[in-house]
PDB file of C-alpha atoms in Angstrom:
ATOM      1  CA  UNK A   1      20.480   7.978  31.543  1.00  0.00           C
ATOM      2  CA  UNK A   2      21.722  11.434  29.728  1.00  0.00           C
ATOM      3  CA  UNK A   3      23.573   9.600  27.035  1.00  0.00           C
ATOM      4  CA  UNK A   4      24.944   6.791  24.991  1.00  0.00           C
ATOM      5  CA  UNK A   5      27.849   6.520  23.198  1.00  0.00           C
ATOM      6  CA  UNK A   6      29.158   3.386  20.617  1.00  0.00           C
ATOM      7  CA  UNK A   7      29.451   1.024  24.002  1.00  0.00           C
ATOM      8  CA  UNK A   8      28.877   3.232  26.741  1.00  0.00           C
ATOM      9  CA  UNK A   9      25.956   4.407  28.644  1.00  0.00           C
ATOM     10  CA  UNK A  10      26.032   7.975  30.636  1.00  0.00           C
ATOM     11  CA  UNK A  11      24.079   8.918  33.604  1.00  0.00           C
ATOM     12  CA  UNK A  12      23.074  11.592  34.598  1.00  0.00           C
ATOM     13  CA  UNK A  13      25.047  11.583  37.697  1.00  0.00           C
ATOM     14  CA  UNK A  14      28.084  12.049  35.598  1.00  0.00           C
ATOM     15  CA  UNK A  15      29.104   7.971  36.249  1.00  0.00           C
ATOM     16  CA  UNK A  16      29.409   5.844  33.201  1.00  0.00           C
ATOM     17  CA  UNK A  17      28.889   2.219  32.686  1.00  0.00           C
ATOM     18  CA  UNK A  18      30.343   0.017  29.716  1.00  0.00           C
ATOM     19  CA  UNK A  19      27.376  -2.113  27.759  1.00  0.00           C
ATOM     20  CA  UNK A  20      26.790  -4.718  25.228  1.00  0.00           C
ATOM     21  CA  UNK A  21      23.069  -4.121  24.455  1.00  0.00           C
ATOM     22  CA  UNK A  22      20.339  -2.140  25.736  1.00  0.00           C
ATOM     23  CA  UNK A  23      16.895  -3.390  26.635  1.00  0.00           C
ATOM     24  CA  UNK A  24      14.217  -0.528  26.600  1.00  0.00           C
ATOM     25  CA  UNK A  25      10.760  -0.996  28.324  1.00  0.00           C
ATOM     26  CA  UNK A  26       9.003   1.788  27.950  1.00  0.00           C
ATOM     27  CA  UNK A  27       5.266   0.828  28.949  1.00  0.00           C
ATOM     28  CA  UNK A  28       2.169   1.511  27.336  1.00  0.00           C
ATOM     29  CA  UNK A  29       3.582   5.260  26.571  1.00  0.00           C
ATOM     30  CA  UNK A  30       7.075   4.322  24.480  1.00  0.00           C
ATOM     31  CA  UNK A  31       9.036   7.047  22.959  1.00  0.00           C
ATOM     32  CA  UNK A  32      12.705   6.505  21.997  1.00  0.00           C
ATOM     33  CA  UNK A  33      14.003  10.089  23.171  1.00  0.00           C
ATOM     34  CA  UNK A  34      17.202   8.404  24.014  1.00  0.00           C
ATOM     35  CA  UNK A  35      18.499   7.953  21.191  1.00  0.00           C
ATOM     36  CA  UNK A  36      19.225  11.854  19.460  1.00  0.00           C
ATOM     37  CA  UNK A  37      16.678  13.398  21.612  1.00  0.00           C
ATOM     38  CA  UNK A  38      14.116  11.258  19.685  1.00  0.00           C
ATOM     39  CA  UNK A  39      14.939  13.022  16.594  1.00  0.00           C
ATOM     40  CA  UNK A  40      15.563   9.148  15.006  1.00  0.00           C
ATOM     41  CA  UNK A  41      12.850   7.338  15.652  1.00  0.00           C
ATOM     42  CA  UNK A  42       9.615   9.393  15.927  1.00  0.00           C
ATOM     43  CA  UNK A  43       6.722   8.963  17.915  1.00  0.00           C
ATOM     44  CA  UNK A  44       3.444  10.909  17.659  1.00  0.00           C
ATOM     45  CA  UNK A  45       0.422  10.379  20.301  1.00  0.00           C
ATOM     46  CA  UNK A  46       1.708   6.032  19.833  1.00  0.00           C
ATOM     47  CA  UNK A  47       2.752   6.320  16.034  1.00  0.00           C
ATOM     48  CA  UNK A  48       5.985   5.818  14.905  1.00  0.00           C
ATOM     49  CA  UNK A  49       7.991   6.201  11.941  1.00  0.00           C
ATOM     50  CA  UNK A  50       9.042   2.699  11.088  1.00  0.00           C
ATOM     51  CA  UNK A  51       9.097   0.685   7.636  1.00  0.00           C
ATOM     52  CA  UNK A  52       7.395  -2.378   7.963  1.00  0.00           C
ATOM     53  CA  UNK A  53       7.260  -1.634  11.743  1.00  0.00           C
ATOM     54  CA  UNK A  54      11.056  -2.151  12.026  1.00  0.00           C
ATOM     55  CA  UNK A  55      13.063   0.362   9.875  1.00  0.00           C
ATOM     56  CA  UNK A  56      13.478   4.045  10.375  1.00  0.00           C
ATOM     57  CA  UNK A  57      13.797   5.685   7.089  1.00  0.00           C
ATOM     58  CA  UNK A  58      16.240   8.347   7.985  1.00  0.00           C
ATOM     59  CA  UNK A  59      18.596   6.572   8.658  1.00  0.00           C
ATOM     60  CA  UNK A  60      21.132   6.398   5.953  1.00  0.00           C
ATOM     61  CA  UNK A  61      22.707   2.752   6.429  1.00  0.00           C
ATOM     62  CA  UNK A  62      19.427   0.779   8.450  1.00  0.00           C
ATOM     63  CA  UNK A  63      21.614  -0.143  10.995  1.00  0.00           C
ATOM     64  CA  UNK A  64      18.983   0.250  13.339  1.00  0.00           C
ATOM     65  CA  UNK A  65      15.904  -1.903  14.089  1.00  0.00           C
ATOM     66  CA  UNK A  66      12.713  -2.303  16.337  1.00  0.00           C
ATOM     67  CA  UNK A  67      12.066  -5.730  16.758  1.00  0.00           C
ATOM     68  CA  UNK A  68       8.699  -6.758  18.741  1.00  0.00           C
ATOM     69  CA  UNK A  69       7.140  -3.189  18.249  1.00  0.00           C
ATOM     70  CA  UNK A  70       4.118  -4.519  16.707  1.00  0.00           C
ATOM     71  CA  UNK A  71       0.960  -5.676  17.943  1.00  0.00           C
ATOM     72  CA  UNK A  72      -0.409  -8.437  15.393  1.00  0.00           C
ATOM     73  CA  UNK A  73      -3.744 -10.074  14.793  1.00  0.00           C
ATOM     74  CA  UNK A  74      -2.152 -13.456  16.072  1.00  0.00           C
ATOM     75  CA  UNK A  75       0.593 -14.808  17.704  1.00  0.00           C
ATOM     76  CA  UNK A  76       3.684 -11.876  18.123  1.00  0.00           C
ATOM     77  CA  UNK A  77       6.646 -14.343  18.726  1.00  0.00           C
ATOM     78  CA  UNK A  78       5.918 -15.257  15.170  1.00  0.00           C
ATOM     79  CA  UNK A  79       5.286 -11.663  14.153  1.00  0.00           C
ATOM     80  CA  UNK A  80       8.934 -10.994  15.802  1.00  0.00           C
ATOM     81  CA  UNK A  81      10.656 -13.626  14.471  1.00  0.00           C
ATOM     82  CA  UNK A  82      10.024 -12.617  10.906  1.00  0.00           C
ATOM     83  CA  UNK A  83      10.781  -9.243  11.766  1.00  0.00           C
ATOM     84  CA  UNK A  84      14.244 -10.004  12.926  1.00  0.00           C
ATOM     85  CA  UNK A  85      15.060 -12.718   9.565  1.00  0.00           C
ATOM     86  CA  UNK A  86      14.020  -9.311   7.517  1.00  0.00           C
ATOM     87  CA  UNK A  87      16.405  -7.548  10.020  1.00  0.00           C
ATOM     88  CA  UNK A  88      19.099 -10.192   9.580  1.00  0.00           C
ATOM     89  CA  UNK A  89      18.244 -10.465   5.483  1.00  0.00           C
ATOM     90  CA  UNK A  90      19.036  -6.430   5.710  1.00  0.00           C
ATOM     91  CA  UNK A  91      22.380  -6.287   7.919  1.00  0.00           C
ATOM     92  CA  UNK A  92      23.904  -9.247   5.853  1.00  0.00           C
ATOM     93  CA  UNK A  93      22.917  -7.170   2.779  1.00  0.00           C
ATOM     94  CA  UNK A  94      20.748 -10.011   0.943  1.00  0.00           C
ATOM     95  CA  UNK A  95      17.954  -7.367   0.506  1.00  0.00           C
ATOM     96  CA  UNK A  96      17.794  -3.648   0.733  1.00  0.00           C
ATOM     97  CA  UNK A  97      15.340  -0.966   1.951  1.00  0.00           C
ATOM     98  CA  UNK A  98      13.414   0.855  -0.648  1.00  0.00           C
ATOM     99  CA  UNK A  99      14.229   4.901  -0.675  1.00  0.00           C
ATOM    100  CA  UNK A 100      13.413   6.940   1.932  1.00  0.00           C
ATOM    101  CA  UNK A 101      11.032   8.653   0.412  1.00  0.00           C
ATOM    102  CA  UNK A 102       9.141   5.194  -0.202  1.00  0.00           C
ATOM    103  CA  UNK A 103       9.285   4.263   2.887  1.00  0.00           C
ATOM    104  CA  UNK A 104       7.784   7.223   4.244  1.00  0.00           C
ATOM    105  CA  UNK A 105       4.856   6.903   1.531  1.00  0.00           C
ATOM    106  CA  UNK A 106       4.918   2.987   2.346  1.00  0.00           C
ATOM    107  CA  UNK A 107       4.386   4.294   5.998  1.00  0.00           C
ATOM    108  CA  UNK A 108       1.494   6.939   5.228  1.00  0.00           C
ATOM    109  CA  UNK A 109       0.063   3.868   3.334  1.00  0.00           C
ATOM    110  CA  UNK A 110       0.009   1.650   6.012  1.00  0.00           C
ATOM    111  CA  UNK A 111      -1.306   4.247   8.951  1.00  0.00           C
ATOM    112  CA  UNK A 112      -3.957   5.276   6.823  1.00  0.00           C
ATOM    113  CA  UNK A 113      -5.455   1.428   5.977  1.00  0.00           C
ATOM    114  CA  UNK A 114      -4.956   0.803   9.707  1.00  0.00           C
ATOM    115  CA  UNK A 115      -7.106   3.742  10.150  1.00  0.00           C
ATOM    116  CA  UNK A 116      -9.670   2.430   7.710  1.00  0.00           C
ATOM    117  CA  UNK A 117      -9.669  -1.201   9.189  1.00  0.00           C
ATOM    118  CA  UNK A 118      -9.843  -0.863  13.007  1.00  0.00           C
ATOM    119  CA  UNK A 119     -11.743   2.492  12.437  1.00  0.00           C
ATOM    120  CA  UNK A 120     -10.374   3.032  16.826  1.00  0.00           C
ATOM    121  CA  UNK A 121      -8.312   5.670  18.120  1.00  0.00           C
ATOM    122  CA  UNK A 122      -5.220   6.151  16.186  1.00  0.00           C
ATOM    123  CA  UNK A 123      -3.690   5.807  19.424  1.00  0.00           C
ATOM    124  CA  UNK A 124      -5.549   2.332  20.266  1.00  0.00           C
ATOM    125  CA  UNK A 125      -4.328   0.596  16.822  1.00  0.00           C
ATOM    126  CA  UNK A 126      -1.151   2.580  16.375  1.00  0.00           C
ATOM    127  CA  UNK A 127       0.537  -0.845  16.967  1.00  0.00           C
ATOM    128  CA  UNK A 128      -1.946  -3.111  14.870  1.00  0.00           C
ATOM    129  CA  UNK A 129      -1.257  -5.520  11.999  1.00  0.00           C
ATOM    130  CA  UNK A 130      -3.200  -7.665  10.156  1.00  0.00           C
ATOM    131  CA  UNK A 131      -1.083 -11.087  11.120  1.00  0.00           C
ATOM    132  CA  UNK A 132      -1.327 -12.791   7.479  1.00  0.00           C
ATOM    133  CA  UNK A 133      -1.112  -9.523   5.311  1.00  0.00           C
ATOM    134  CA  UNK A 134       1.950  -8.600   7.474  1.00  0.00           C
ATOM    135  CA  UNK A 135       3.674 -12.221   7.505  1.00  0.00           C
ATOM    136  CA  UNK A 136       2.960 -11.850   3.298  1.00  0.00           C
ATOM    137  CA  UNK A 137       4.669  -8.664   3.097  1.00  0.00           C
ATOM    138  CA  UNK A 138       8.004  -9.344   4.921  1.00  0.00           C
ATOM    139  CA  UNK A 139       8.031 -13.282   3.354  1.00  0.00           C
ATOM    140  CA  UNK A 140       7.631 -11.459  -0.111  1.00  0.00           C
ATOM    141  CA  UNK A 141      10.657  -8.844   1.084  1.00  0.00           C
ATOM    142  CA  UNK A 142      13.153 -11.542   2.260  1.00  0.00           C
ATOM    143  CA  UNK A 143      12.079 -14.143  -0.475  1.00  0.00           C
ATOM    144  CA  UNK A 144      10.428 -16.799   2.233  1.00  0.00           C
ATOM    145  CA  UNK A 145       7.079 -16.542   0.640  1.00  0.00           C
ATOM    146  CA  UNK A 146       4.994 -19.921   0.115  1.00  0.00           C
ATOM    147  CA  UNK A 147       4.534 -20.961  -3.673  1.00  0.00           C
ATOM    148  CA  UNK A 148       0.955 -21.073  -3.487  1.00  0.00           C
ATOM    149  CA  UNK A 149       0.988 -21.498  -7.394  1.00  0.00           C
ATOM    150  CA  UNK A 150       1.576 -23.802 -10.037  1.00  0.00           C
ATOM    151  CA  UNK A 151       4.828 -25.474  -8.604  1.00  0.00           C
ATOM    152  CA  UNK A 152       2.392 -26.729  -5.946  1.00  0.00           C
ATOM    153  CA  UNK A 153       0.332 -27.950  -7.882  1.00  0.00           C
ATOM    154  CA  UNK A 154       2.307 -29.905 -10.111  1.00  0.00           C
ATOM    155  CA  UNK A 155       4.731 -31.025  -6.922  1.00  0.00           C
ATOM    156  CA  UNK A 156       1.421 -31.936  -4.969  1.00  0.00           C
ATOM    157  CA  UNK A 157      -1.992 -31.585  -6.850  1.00  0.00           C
ATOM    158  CA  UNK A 158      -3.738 -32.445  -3.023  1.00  0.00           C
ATOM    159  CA  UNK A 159      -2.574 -30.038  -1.112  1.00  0.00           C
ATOM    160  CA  UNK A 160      -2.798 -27.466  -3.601  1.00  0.00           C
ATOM    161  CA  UNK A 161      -6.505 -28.232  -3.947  1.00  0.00           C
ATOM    162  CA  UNK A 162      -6.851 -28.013   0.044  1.00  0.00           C
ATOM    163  CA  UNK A 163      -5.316 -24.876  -0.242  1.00  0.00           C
ATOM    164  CA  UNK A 164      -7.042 -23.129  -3.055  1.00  0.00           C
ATOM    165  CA  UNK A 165     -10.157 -24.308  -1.036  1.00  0.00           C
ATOM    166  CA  UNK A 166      -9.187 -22.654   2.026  1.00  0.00           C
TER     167      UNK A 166
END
């Protein structure tokens, strides 16, 4: 592939090919060089530049996501499918990614406690989420978070009691 264009692929045998949607396995090793020469979405010895593992903050309008680019501490089909409601909360303009300077801070944030809590390779936990602290954070962005509060309680004093003892 040299090339794609709104709904066409390019190889590099000078044929072309009209698409709908492009599925990119990469391996163990990803990269996304083919889209702008990588200059997009960057990837450093297995890190990438994405906001909450999905978002990559230079783009302008977020019209591009990574779904399933995550590696979590529990099941991923979960992990994927919240990813793509914050993805679907985003395109239909319900919510809104913070600047990109945030993001990139948000970003720093994030590789640096990941650093701190697998205390691996970079490379070996580049991918790695805490499953609950990562569900919390994109049920807090798209406003799907449990009420773990006092509307629990006073809707069902039980099961708030089970829960404050979990």
């Amino acid at each position: 592939i040299s090339r794609f264009t709104t709904d066409i692929v390019h190889f590099d045998d000078g044929s072309c090919e009209e698409i709908d949607d492009v599925i990119y396995c990469t391996g163990y090793n990803f990269n996304f060089d083919f889209i702008e020469d990588g200059r997009v979405i960057e990837v450093h010895d297995n890190q990438v530049q994405l906001w909450k593992r999905i978002f990559p903050p230079r783009l302008r309008w977020n019209s591009l996501a990574v779904i399933g680019l995550v590696d979590p501490l529990g099941p991923t089909t979960t992990a994927c499918e919240m990813q793509a409601r914050a993805v679907t909360h985003m395109w239909a303009r319900r919510i809104n990614c913070p600047s990109e300077g945030d993001m990139l801070s948000d970003i720093e944030a994030e590789k640096e406690a990941t650093a701190m809590r697998y205390r691996c390779s970079a490379r070996k936990a580049s991918l790695q989420v805490d499953f609950i602290n990562y569900m919390d954070q994109l049920s807090h962005i798209i406003g799907c978070a449990p009420d773990m509060g006092w509307k629990m309680f006073l809707k069902d004093p039980k099961l708030a009691f089970m829960q404050k003892e979990t």
